[in-house]
């Protein structure tokens, strides 16, 4: 697979890799390992970093972010785990069905929007499902520097608990797994109230879990600075809409199943991005004029800014209405 | 009594707010002298909070003025002691037994708040979980930058270092670790040429 010709210069710099392993972890999750095509070392990263994987899906470029789960100090291999989402936009299905050992791909340099606060006296990790992946890398990073961590991991069932067994065998005193099908759940309030001073909590999982943890931590009097979460929004389909691009001086249509960012890229317009999930702020774009309503899905813009109609995050947000003109 | 508004100064100078009730399962109050009034005011806003409150109070010159009023708030624990030093072992024990969610409320003089804050931060409490409200005396806790000695309750500028006897100029340059402002020799170049001391903020 090669870079699509319309691919803009935006985003973090790319690394050409070859798929060195494709390992089924369970019915839903597959691990992909990459080596560099040029045989050189990968950059080290920090736990919590993600890479954006470029997929050439029958001429359509898909760019999906995945957390790196390999040892951050391992410069030979990068690993990601992909959960198959049958209802999703197709990126994960493409990875599962069409990417195989030996394939050549492009991935971006690691970008970290979910890093450890190393001033913490203790790191409390709360994972739900595939949200386990950043913590695999973080725990390896902390083990190397003697950091104090503890993991509470909610899984649907033992069979679907990616890496649960491996992690608990290696760290029997640090890892607590909760199996949903057995009615087990994290006793969150008690867990939070019992943490020593200087603890930071990190949560990665479904949106409902993130909201639950943030809300419970707030009620328990945890300062915001001590609560970290990774919330990638996947772009959602919606009614197609037209956008006038004032710098490029043309009008394009955003299709039902693509994001505004993807439409810009398809048209060869250089649009910046890093996370493609409404979290990093990189794609922020000025709205010149509009007649209609925004569907803001990012976690970046302040509510007042969203209400002002002056900005849009093209990676996840959409528009419904008569006309939209943006500064691209 | 009304609150003193410190004039704007350099970044180093701490700024104080108004204590507000916060969510959490434990609330620690450390106050000296008129700092008691900040606790009384907060209790009016959220009387329920007192059932999980621990008050450490150093009356200093206020004597018995506030002790009964504070006790009447029915905090879970109340301690009143003669000095910050006397209260320190208790403060340290509270911190070593504490867990996340503890809210810290400091009120009174700058010296008291600064020292308790530095202690709290060493215990791992995030600055965001610590609130401060200045009440009472504007006296400062000063460190002599020459001999490193601390002089408490400095009310004039310049003043004489209680350790080495140098004439020190009162700066707004503050050390969070030491919980003290820096005092610098004012007559180093022309010994004996010392301006008349002026009361702080007069
Ligand atoms: S690319 Fe990160 S917010 Fe849009």
Short mmCIF file of C-alpha atoms and ligand atoms in Angstrom, two decimals:
data_model
loop_
_atom_site.label_atom_id
_atom_site.label_comp_id
_atom_site.label_asym_id
_atom_site.label_seq_id
_atom_site.Cartn_x
_atom_site.Cartn_y
_atom_site.Cartn_z
CA UNK A 1 0.00 0.00 0.00
CA UNK A 2 1.33 3.43 -0.76
CA UNK A 3 0.34 6.88 0.31
CA UNK A 4 -2.66 8.06 -1.60
CA UNK A 5 -1.72 10.90 -3.99
CA UNK A 6 -4.34 13.21 -2.53
CA UNK A 7 -2.95 12.78 0.97
CA UNK A 8 -2.22 16.21 2.36
CA UNK A 9 1.00 17.13 4.14
CA UNK A 10 -0.92 17.48 7.39
CA UNK A 11 -0.66 15.23 10.40
CA UNK A 12 2.39 13.93 12.19
CA UNK A 13 5.27 12.73 10.04
CA UNK A 14 4.90 9.26 8.54
CA UNK A 15 6.92 6.12 8.98
CA UNK A 16 6.79 3.37 6.36
CA UNK A 17 6.32 0.04 8.05
CA UNK A 18 5.72 -3.58 7.24
CA UNK A 19 3.28 -5.74 9.17
CA UNK A 20 5.49 -8.23 11.03
CA UNK A 21 2.80 -10.07 12.98
CA UNK A 22 -0.99 -10.40 13.06
CA UNK A 23 -2.04 -12.14 16.24
CA UNK A 24 -5.66 -12.93 17.11
CA UNK A 25 -6.09 -12.04 20.78
CA UNK A 26 -9.72 -13.16 21.04
CA UNK A 27 -12.92 -13.17 18.99
CA UNK A 28 -12.95 -9.40 18.65
CA UNK A 29 -9.41 -8.19 19.02
CA UNK A 30 -6.35 -8.65 16.84
CA UNK A 31 -2.87 -7.39 17.52
CA UNK A 32 -0.78 -5.98 14.68
CA UNK A 33 2.96 -5.56 14.98
CA UNK A 34 5.03 -3.35 12.74
CA UNK A 35 8.69 -3.09 11.80
CA UNK A 36 10.22 -0.26 9.83
CA UNK A 37 10.70 -0.86 6.13
CA UNK A 38 14.11 0.81 6.23
CA UNK A 39 15.23 -1.43 9.10
CA UNK A 40 16.02 1.57 11.30
CA UNK A 41 14.88 2.11 14.85
CA UNK A 42 11.45 3.49 15.71
CA UNK A 43 11.41 6.53 17.96
CA UNK A 44 10.75 5.73 21.58
CA UNK A 45 7.47 7.12 22.85
CA UNK A 46 5.68 7.70 26.12
CA UNK A 47 2.90 5.47 27.40
CA UNK A 48 -0.51 6.66 26.22
CA UNK A 49 0.72 7.72 22.77
CA UNK A 50 -1.17 6.77 19.65
CA UNK A 51 -0.27 6.39 16.02
CA UNK A 52 -2.52 7.07 13.05
CA UNK A 53 -2.60 4.10 10.69
CA UNK A 54 -3.14 4.85 7.03
CA UNK A 55 -5.24 2.27 5.19
CA UNK A 56 -5.81 2.15 1.50
CA UNK A 57 -9.25 0.62 1.33
CA UNK A 58 -9.96 0.12 -2.36
CA UNK A 59 -8.78 3.60 -3.27
CA UNK A 60 -10.30 5.25 -0.22
CA UNK A 61 -7.81 6.43 2.39
CA UNK A 62 -8.72 5.64 5.94
CA UNK A 63 -6.73 7.17 8.78
CA UNK A 64 -7.50 5.63 12.15
CA UNK A 65 -5.77 6.39 15.45
CA UNK A 66 -4.74 3.47 17.67
CA UNK A 67 -2.95 3.51 21.01
CA UNK A 68 0.52 2.03 20.94
CA UNK A 69 0.72 -0.89 23.33
CA UNK A 70 4.27 -2.05 22.87
CA UNK A 71 7.04 -1.26 25.32
CA UNK A 72 7.73 2.48 24.83
CA UNK A 73 11.47 1.74 24.87
CA UNK A 74 11.25 -0.93 22.19
CA UNK A 75 12.58 0.68 19.03
CA UNK A 76 12.29 -2.47 16.93
CA UNK A 77 8.58 -3.16 17.02
CA UNK A 78 5.43 -1.12 17.46
CA UNK A 79 2.21 -2.89 18.36
CA UNK A 80 -1.45 -1.89 18.30
CA UNK A 81 -4.57 -3.89 19.10
CA UNK A 82 -7.64 -3.40 16.98
CA UNK A 83 -11.12 -4.29 18.13
CA UNK A 84 -13.37 -5.32 15.30
CA UNK A 85 -16.34 -3.01 15.15
CA UNK A 86 -18.97 -4.50 12.86
CA UNK A 87 -21.10 -1.38 13.11
CA UNK A 88 -18.23 1.05 12.72
CA UNK A 89 -17.06 2.95 9.67
CA UNK A 90 -15.00 0.08 8.40
CA UNK A 91 -11.43 0.85 9.46
CA UNK A 92 -11.27 -1.92 12.01
CA UNK A 93 -12.92 -4.39 9.65
CA UNK A 94 -10.40 -3.48 6.99
CA UNK A 95 -7.55 -4.13 9.42
CA UNK A 96 -9.02 -7.47 10.45
CA UNK A 97 -9.98 -8.70 6.99
CA UNK A 98 -7.44 -7.23 4.61
CA UNK A 99 -4.21 -6.44 6.42
CA UNK A 100 -1.76 -9.31 6.59
CA UNK A 101 1.82 -10.08 7.54
CA UNK A 102 4.18 -8.64 4.95
CA UNK A 103 1.88 -5.76 3.95
CA UNK A 104 3.44 -2.35 3.68
CA UNK A 105 1.69 0.54 5.38
CA UNK A 106 2.27 4.05 6.62
CA UNK A 107 1.78 5.02 10.23
CA UNK A 108 2.47 8.38 11.87
CA UNK A 109 5.03 9.22 14.49
CA UNK A 110 3.57 8.72 17.95
CA UNK A 111 1.50 11.56 19.35
CA UNK A 112 0.59 11.55 23.03
CA UNK A 113 -2.65 13.14 24.21
CA UNK A 114 -2.92 10.84 27.23
CA UNK A 115 0.37 10.98 29.00
CA UNK A 116 1.32 10.00 32.51
CA UNK A 117 1.76 12.78 35.03
CA UNK A 118 5.05 11.66 36.47
CA UNK A 119 4.62 13.84 39.54
CA UNK A 120 1.95 11.39 40.71
CA UNK A 121 2.74 9.29 43.77
CA UNK A 122 0.53 6.58 42.37
CA UNK A 123 -1.09 5.92 39.01
CA UNK A 124 -4.54 4.36 39.09
CA UNK A 125 -5.59 2.93 35.72
CA UNK A 126 -9.23 2.26 34.89
CA UNK A 127 -9.77 0.41 31.64
CA UNK A 128 -12.90 -0.75 29.87
CA UNK A 129 -12.61 -3.25 27.03
CA UNK A 130 -10.15 -2.26 24.31
CA UNK A 131 -9.33 0.79 26.44
CA UNK A 132 -6.70 -1.45 28.00
CA UNK A 133 -4.14 -0.75 25.25
CA UNK A 134 -2.57 2.54 26.46
CA UNK A 135 -2.21 1.06 29.93
CA UNK A 136 -0.18 -1.85 28.61
CA UNK A 137 2.42 0.65 27.40
CA UNK A 138 2.11 2.87 30.48
CA UNK A 139 2.64 -0.02 32.87
CA UNK A 140 5.76 -1.06 31.01
CA UNK A 141 7.06 2.49 31.18
CA UNK A 142 6.38 2.71 34.91
CA UNK A 143 7.88 -0.71 35.65
CA UNK A 144 11.10 0.51 34.14
CA UNK A 145 11.30 3.53 36.45
CA UNK A 146 9.83 1.82 39.51
CA UNK A 147 6.56 3.76 39.32
CA UNK A 148 3.61 2.79 41.48
CA UNK A 149 0.58 1.71 39.45
CA UNK A 150 -2.58 -0.30 39.82
CA UNK A 151 -5.04 -1.41 37.16
CA UNK A 152 -8.77 -2.01 37.40
CA UNK A 153 -10.00 -3.53 34.19
CA UNK A 154 -13.59 -4.15 33.22
CA UNK A 155 -14.14 -6.81 30.54
CA UNK A 156 -17.29 -8.29 29.03
CA UNK A 157 -16.22 -11.83 29.83
CA UNK A 158 -13.03 -13.73 30.56
CA UNK A 159 -12.89 -14.81 26.93
CA UNK A 160 -13.05 -11.20 25.69
CA UNK A 161 -10.66 -9.77 28.25
CA UNK A 162 -7.77 -8.81 26.03
CA UNK A 163 -4.46 -9.26 27.83
CA UNK A 164 -6.27 -9.66 31.17
CA UNK A 165 -4.68 -12.99 31.96
CA UNK A 166 -1.22 -11.96 30.86
CA UNK A 167 -1.36 -8.76 32.91
CA UNK A 168 -2.71 -10.44 36.05
CA UNK A 169 -0.20 -13.27 35.90
CA UNK A 170 2.65 -10.82 35.63
CA UNK A 171 1.33 -8.38 38.23
CA UNK A 172 -0.91 -10.35 40.58
CA UNK A 173 -1.04 -7.60 43.20
CA UNK A 174 -1.61 -4.72 40.84
CA UNK A 175 -4.19 -5.98 38.38
CA UNK A 176 -7.88 -6.40 39.18
CA UNK A 177 -10.16 -7.73 36.47
CA UNK A 178 -13.94 -7.41 36.59
CA UNK A 179 -16.01 -9.71 34.41
CA UNK A 180 -19.25 -8.15 33.32
CA UNK A 181 -20.99 -11.46 32.59
CA UNK A 182 -20.41 -12.51 36.19
CA UNK A 183 -21.96 -9.27 37.42
CA UNK A 184 -18.61 -7.95 38.62
CA UNK A 185 -18.07 -4.18 38.57
CA UNK A 186 -15.51 -1.73 39.86
CA UNK A 187 -16.59 -0.35 43.26
CA UNK A 188 -15.56 3.04 42.03
CA UNK A 189 -16.53 5.31 44.87
CA UNK A 190 -14.76 3.24 47.50
CA UNK A 191 -11.81 2.76 45.21
CA UNK A 192 -11.39 6.50 44.65
CA UNK A 193 -11.93 7.44 48.28
CA UNK A 194 -9.28 4.97 49.39
CA UNK A 195 -6.45 6.26 47.23
CA UNK A 196 -3.37 7.77 48.87
CA UNK A 197 -2.73 11.50 48.49
CA UNK A 198 -1.01 12.34 45.23
CA UNK A 199 -2.78 9.64 43.21
CA UNK A 200 -3.68 10.35 39.60
CA UNK A 201 -6.45 8.39 37.91
CA UNK A 202 -6.49 7.56 34.20
CA UNK A 203 -9.50 6.20 32.39
CA UNK A 204 -9.79 4.78 28.90
CA UNK A 205 -12.86 2.98 27.68
CA UNK A 206 -16.35 3.58 26.38
CA UNK A 207 -17.77 7.07 26.72
CA UNK A 208 -20.18 5.98 29.46
CA UNK A 209 -17.31 4.71 31.57
CA UNK A 210 -15.29 7.88 31.11
CA UNK A 211 -18.27 10.02 32.13
CA UNK A 212 -18.92 7.78 35.15
CA UNK A 213 -15.32 8.04 36.35
CA UNK A 214 -15.09 11.80 35.82
CA UNK A 215 -18.39 12.37 37.55
CA UNK A 216 -17.59 10.10 40.50
CA UNK A 217 -14.13 11.64 40.91
CA UNK A 218 -15.65 15.11 40.95
CA UNK A 219 -18.16 14.07 43.62
CA UNK A 220 -15.33 12.54 45.63
CA UNK A 221 -13.46 15.84 45.59
CA UNK A 222 -10.66 14.91 43.19
CA UNK A 223 -9.08 17.95 41.51
CA UNK A 224 -9.44 17.93 37.71
CA UNK A 225 -5.65 17.93 37.41
CA UNK A 226 -5.58 14.44 38.90
CA UNK A 227 -8.12 12.95 36.50
CA UNK A 228 -6.94 11.98 33.01
CA UNK A 229 -8.99 10.51 30.22
CA UNK A 230 -8.56 9.56 26.63
CA UNK A 231 -11.64 10.23 24.64
CA UNK A 232 -11.43 9.70 20.96
CA UNK A 233 -14.69 10.39 19.22
CA UNK A 234 -15.14 8.41 16.04
CA UNK A 235 -16.64 10.50 13.25
CA UNK A 236 -20.33 9.70 12.85
CA UNK A 237 -22.19 9.45 9.58
CA UNK A 238 -24.76 12.11 8.80
CA UNK A 239 -26.59 13.91 6.03
CA UNK A 240 -24.27 14.99 3.22
CA UNK A 241 -23.57 18.73 3.23
CA UNK A 242 -21.86 21.29 1.05
CA UNK A 243 -18.96 23.43 2.19
CA UNK A 244 -17.47 26.41 0.48
CA UNK A 245 -13.69 26.57 0.98
CA UNK A 246 -12.76 30.21 0.72
CA UNK A 247 -8.96 29.83 0.48
CA UNK A 248 -9.14 27.07 -2.09
CA UNK A 249 -11.99 28.91 -3.78
CA UNK A 250 -14.26 25.97 -4.39
CA UNK A 251 -17.19 24.09 -3.02
CA UNK A 252 -17.11 20.45 -1.98
CA UNK A 253 -19.66 17.98 -0.69
CA UNK A 254 -19.09 15.95 2.47
CA UNK A 255 -20.59 12.52 1.95
CA UNK A 256 -22.76 10.66 4.41
CA UNK A 257 -20.01 8.29 5.53
CA UNK A 258 -17.02 10.59 5.53
CA UNK A 259 -15.97 13.36 7.85
CA UNK A 260 -15.38 16.94 6.76
CA UNK A 261 -11.66 16.32 7.28
CA UNK A 262 -11.77 13.26 5.05
CA UNK A 263 -13.64 15.19 2.38
CA UNK A 264 -10.97 17.91 2.46
CA UNK A 265 -8.26 15.29 2.12
CA UNK A 266 -10.09 13.57 -0.71
CA UNK A 267 -10.11 16.90 -2.54
CA UNK A 268 -6.39 17.38 -1.95
CA UNK A 269 -6.82 20.30 0.44
CA UNK A 270 -4.07 20.52 3.03
CA UNK A 271 -5.95 20.31 6.31
CA UNK A 272 -4.08 19.89 9.58
CA UNK A 273 -4.83 17.05 12.00
CA UNK A 274 -3.20 14.89 14.63
CA UNK A 275 -5.72 12.74 16.49
CA UNK A 276 -8.69 12.61 14.11
CA UNK A 277 -10.84 12.13 17.18
CA UNK A 278 -11.79 15.61 18.37
CA UNK A 279 -9.26 15.60 21.17
CA UNK A 280 -6.07 17.38 20.11
CA UNK A 281 -7.25 20.70 18.67
CA UNK A 282 -5.00 20.51 15.65
CA UNK A 283 -7.72 20.62 13.01
CA UNK A 284 -9.52 23.69 14.43
CA UNK A 285 -10.90 25.69 11.52
CA UNK A 286 -12.47 29.14 11.32
CA UNK A 287 -16.01 29.39 10.03
CA UNK A 288 -16.42 32.39 7.74
CA UNK A 289 -20.19 32.28 7.50
CA UNK A 290 -22.94 29.78 7.94
CA UNK A 291 -26.66 29.42 7.71
CA UNK A 292 -27.66 26.32 9.61
CA UNK A 293 -26.64 24.29 12.65
CA UNK A 294 -23.40 22.64 13.67
CA UNK A 295 -23.18 19.14 15.02
CA UNK A 296 -20.16 19.54 17.26
CA UNK A 297 -18.74 16.21 18.41
CA UNK A 298 -15.26 17.22 19.59
CA UNK A 299 -13.94 17.52 23.13
CA UNK A 300 -11.77 20.45 22.21
CA UNK A 301 -13.83 23.61 21.71
CA UNK A 302 -15.30 25.32 24.74
CA UNK A 303 -19.08 25.31 24.86
CA UNK A 304 -19.27 29.07 24.24
CA UNK A 305 -17.11 28.72 21.15
CA UNK A 306 -19.29 25.89 19.90
CA UNK A 307 -22.35 28.06 20.43
CA UNK A 308 -20.73 31.03 18.68
CA UNK A 309 -20.60 29.15 15.36
CA UNK A 310 -17.15 30.58 14.64
CA UNK A 311 -15.15 27.34 14.73
CA UNK A 312 -15.48 23.75 13.65
CA UNK A 313 -13.33 20.64 14.20
CA UNK A 314 -13.49 18.93 10.80
CA UNK A 315 -12.24 15.56 12.09
CA UNK A 316 -15.50 14.74 13.89
CA UNK A 317 -18.02 17.57 13.54
CA UNK A 318 -20.65 18.08 10.89
CA UNK A 319 -23.08 20.68 9.67
CA UNK A 320 -26.76 20.68 8.77
CA UNK A 321 -28.24 23.64 6.93
CA UNK A 322 -28.33 25.84 3.86
CA UNK A 323 -24.70 27.00 3.57
CA UNK A 324 -21.32 26.81 5.24
CA UNK A 325 -18.08 28.55 4.37
CA UNK A 326 -14.81 27.74 6.10
CA UNK A 327 -11.27 29.12 6.03
CA UNK A 328 -9.53 26.37 4.06
CA UNK B 1 -13.81 42.50 60.20
CA UNK B 2 -13.31 43.42 56.59
CA UNK B 3 -10.72 41.65 54.51
CA UNK B 4 -7.48 43.36 53.57
CA UNK B 5 -6.91 43.67 49.81
CA UNK B 6 -3.26 43.19 49.01
CA UNK B 7 -2.12 45.43 46.13
CA UNK B 8 -1.07 43.70 42.92
CA UNK B 9 2.50 42.57 42.89
CA UNK B 10 5.02 40.28 41.20
CA UNK B 11 4.11 36.72 40.16
CA UNK B 12 6.00 35.28 43.09
CA UNK B 13 3.64 36.82 45.62
CA UNK B 14 0.89 34.42 46.64
CA UNK B 15 -2.70 35.49 46.05
CA UNK B 16 -5.51 34.41 48.33
CA UNK B 17 -9.15 33.78 47.66
CA UNK B 18 -12.30 33.11 49.61
CA UNK B 19 -12.92 29.68 51.08
CA UNK B 20 -15.72 27.86 49.27
CA UNK B 21 -17.31 24.56 50.25
CA UNK B 22 -16.05 21.72 48.10
CA UNK B 23 -17.13 18.16 47.49
CA UNK B 24 -15.17 15.44 49.24
CA UNK B 25 -15.32 12.94 52.08
CA UNK B 26 -12.94 14.80 54.41
CA UNK B 27 -12.28 18.49 55.04
CA UNK B 28 -9.28 19.83 56.89
CA UNK B 29 -9.22 23.39 58.17
CA UNK B 30 -6.07 25.03 59.46
CA UNK B 31 -6.49 28.57 60.72
CA UNK B 32 -4.87 31.08 63.01
CA UNK B 33 -6.39 34.09 64.81
CA UNK B 34 -8.98 35.92 62.64
CA UNK B 35 -8.73 33.06 60.15
CA UNK B 36 -11.49 31.56 62.30
CA UNK B 37 -13.91 34.00 60.69
CA UNK B 38 -13.31 32.47 57.29
CA UNK B 39 -14.31 29.08 58.71
CA UNK B 40 -17.40 30.54 60.35
CA UNK B 41 -18.40 32.16 57.06
CA UNK B 42 -17.88 28.95 55.11
CA UNK B 43 -19.92 26.97 57.63
CA UNK B 44 -22.84 29.30 56.97
CA UNK B 45 -22.70 28.41 53.28
CA UNK B 46 -22.60 24.65 53.91
CA UNK B 47 -23.31 23.62 57.51
CA UNK B 48 -23.43 19.93 56.52
CA UNK B 49 -19.78 19.93 55.64
CA UNK B 50 -18.75 20.24 59.29
CA UNK B 51 -19.71 16.67 60.09
CA UNK B 52 -16.66 15.53 58.13
CA UNK B 53 -14.42 18.45 59.11
CA UNK B 54 -11.28 18.53 61.18
CA UNK B 55 -10.38 22.00 62.48
CA UNK B 56 -6.88 22.83 63.65
CA UNK B 57 -6.93 26.30 65.17
CA UNK B 58 -4.17 28.46 66.60
CA UNK B 59 -5.85 31.40 68.37
CA UNK B 60 -2.69 33.47 68.94
CA UNK B 61 -3.69 36.94 70.20
CA UNK B 62 -7.41 36.24 69.76
CA UNK B 63 -7.37 34.03 72.85
CA UNK B 64 -10.79 32.57 73.53
CA UNK B 65 -12.67 34.87 71.11
CA UNK B 66 -13.34 32.22 68.47
CA UNK B 67 -12.82 28.90 70.22
CA UNK B 68 -16.40 28.38 71.40
CA UNK B 69 -17.87 29.60 68.11
CA UNK B 70 -15.77 27.12 66.19
CA UNK B 71 -16.66 24.29 68.54
CA UNK B 72 -20.32 25.21 68.12
CA UNK B 73 -20.01 24.32 64.42
CA UNK B 74 -19.67 20.73 65.70
CA UNK B 75 -16.79 19.67 63.51
CA UNK B 76 -15.92 15.96 63.57
CA UNK B 77 -12.63 16.91 65.23
CA UNK B 78 -11.42 20.12 66.82
CA UNK B 79 -7.97 21.03 68.06
CA UNK B 80 -6.77 24.31 69.42
CA UNK B 81 -3.11 24.84 70.19
CA UNK B 82 -0.62 27.51 71.17
CA UNK B 83 1.45 27.61 67.97
CA UNK B 84 1.87 26.21 64.49
CA UNK B 85 4.86 24.20 65.71
CA UNK B 86 2.71 22.65 68.42
CA UNK B 87 0.04 21.74 65.86
CA UNK B 88 2.48 20.36 63.31
CA UNK B 89 2.70 16.74 64.54
CA UNK B 90 -1.08 16.57 64.42
CA UNK B 91 -1.18 18.10 60.95
CA UNK B 92 1.37 15.59 59.72
CA UNK B 93 -0.62 12.72 61.16
CA UNK B 94 -3.77 13.94 59.43
CA UNK B 95 -1.91 14.01 56.14
CA UNK B 96 -0.37 10.59 56.60
CA UNK B 97 -3.80 9.08 57.32
CA UNK B 98 -5.55 11.03 54.56
CA UNK B 99 -6.66 9.79 51.17
CA UNK B 100 -7.63 11.41 47.88
CA UNK B 101 -10.64 13.65 48.11
CA UNK B 102 -9.37 15.45 51.20
CA UNK B 103 -10.04 19.16 50.85
CA UNK B 104 -7.71 21.58 52.59
CA UNK B 105 -8.88 25.03 53.72
CA UNK B 106 -6.28 27.45 55.08
CA UNK B 107 -7.14 30.82 56.59
CA UNK B 108 -5.50 33.52 58.64
CA UNK B 109 -2.02 34.96 58.35
CA UNK B 110 0.26 34.46 55.40
CA UNK B 111 2.87 32.71 57.54
CA UNK B 112 0.40 30.11 58.79
CA UNK B 113 -1.16 29.48 55.37
CA UNK B 114 2.21 29.28 53.67
CA UNK B 115 3.64 26.76 56.10
CA UNK B 116 0.55 24.56 56.09
CA UNK B 117 0.43 24.71 52.29
CA UNK B 118 4.03 23.66 51.95
CA UNK B 119 3.37 20.77 54.36
CA UNK B 120 0.28 19.74 52.38
CA UNK B 121 2.14 19.77 49.10
CA UNK B 122 4.93 17.67 50.54
CA UNK B 123 2.24 15.18 51.54
CA UNK B 124 1.25 14.96 47.88
CA UNK B 125 -1.86 17.12 47.91
CA UNK B 126 -2.47 18.83 44.61
CA UNK B 127 -2.39 22.63 44.80
CA UNK B 128 -5.89 22.56 43.32
CA UNK B 129 -7.20 20.84 46.46
CA UNK B 130 -5.89 23.61 48.71
CA UNK B 131 -7.83 26.83 49.24
CA UNK B 132 -6.59 29.89 51.10
CA UNK B 133 -8.19 33.00 52.52
CA UNK B 134 -6.23 35.77 54.17
CA UNK B 135 -7.66 37.17 57.39
CA UNK B 136 -6.22 39.29 60.15
CA UNK B 137 -2.67 40.56 60.41
CA UNK B 138 -0.68 41.45 57.30
CA UNK B 139 2.51 40.52 59.13
CA UNK B 140 5.00 38.51 57.13
CA UNK B 141 7.19 35.53 57.76
CA UNK B 142 10.59 36.61 56.43
CA UNK B 143 13.74 34.74 55.59
CA UNK B 144 17.04 36.60 55.78
CA UNK B 145 18.78 35.77 52.51
CA UNK B 146 22.14 36.24 54.25
CA UNK B 147 21.95 34.05 57.35
CA UNK B 148 18.83 32.07 56.24
CA UNK B 149 17.21 32.69 59.62
CA UNK B 150 13.42 33.12 59.73
CA UNK B 151 11.85 36.09 61.47
CA UNK B 152 8.14 35.67 62.15
CA UNK B 153 5.47 38.37 62.20
CA UNK B 154 7.43 41.14 60.56
CA UNK B 155 5.32 44.30 60.53
CA UNK B 156 7.77 46.94 59.29
CA UNK B 157 10.03 47.60 56.35
CA UNK B 158 12.95 47.59 56.87
CA UNK B 159 13.32 45.35 59.90
CA UNK B 160 16.14 43.80 61.86
CA UNK B 161 16.89 40.10 61.30
CA UNK B 162 16.22 38.34 64.57
CA UNK B 163 19.15 36.00 63.91
CA UNK B 164 22.06 37.98 62.48
CA UNK B 165 20.99 41.55 63.19
CA UNK B 166 21.27 42.85 59.63
CA UNK B 167 18.86 45.56 58.49
CA UNK B 168 16.60 43.86 55.95
CA UNK B 169 14.42 45.23 53.21
CA UNK B 170 11.07 43.40 52.82
CA UNK B 171 10.66 41.96 49.36
CA UNK B 172 7.58 40.47 47.64
CA UNK B 173 9.79 37.64 46.42
CA UNK B 174 8.30 34.55 48.05
CA UNK B 175 9.51 30.99 48.54
CA UNK B 176 6.74 28.42 48.60
CA UNK B 177 9.05 25.77 49.95
CA UNK B 178 10.08 27.90 52.92
CA UNK B 179 6.73 29.70 53.14
CA UNK B 180 8.64 32.94 53.62
CA UNK B 181 9.35 36.23 51.88
CA UNK B 182 12.91 37.19 51.23
CA UNK B 183 14.60 39.92 53.27
CA UNK B 184 17.69 41.57 51.74
CA UNK B 185 20.26 43.76 53.50
CA UNK B 186 19.32 47.39 52.86
CA UNK B 187 22.55 49.08 53.95
CA UNK B 188 25.19 46.75 52.53
CA UNK B 189 26.84 49.50 50.51
CA UNK B 190 26.58 52.24 53.06
CA UNK B 191 26.41 50.54 56.48
CA UNK B 192 24.25 52.43 58.91
CA UNK B 193 22.33 54.31 56.24
CA UNK B 194 18.97 52.77 57.09
CA UNK B 195 15.64 54.46 56.27
CA UNK B 196 13.11 54.74 59.06
CA UNK B 197 10.97 51.61 59.35
CA UNK B 198 7.48 52.03 57.91
CA UNK B 199 4.59 49.79 58.88
CA UNK B 200 3.66 47.38 56.04
CA UNK B 201 0.81 48.62 53.86
CA UNK B 202 0.46 51.80 55.92
S1 LIG C 1 -7.54 16.26 14.53
FE1 LIG C 1 -7.43 16.34 16.68
S2 LIG C 1 -9.19 17.51 17.13
FE2 LIG C 1 -9.40 17.21 15.02
#
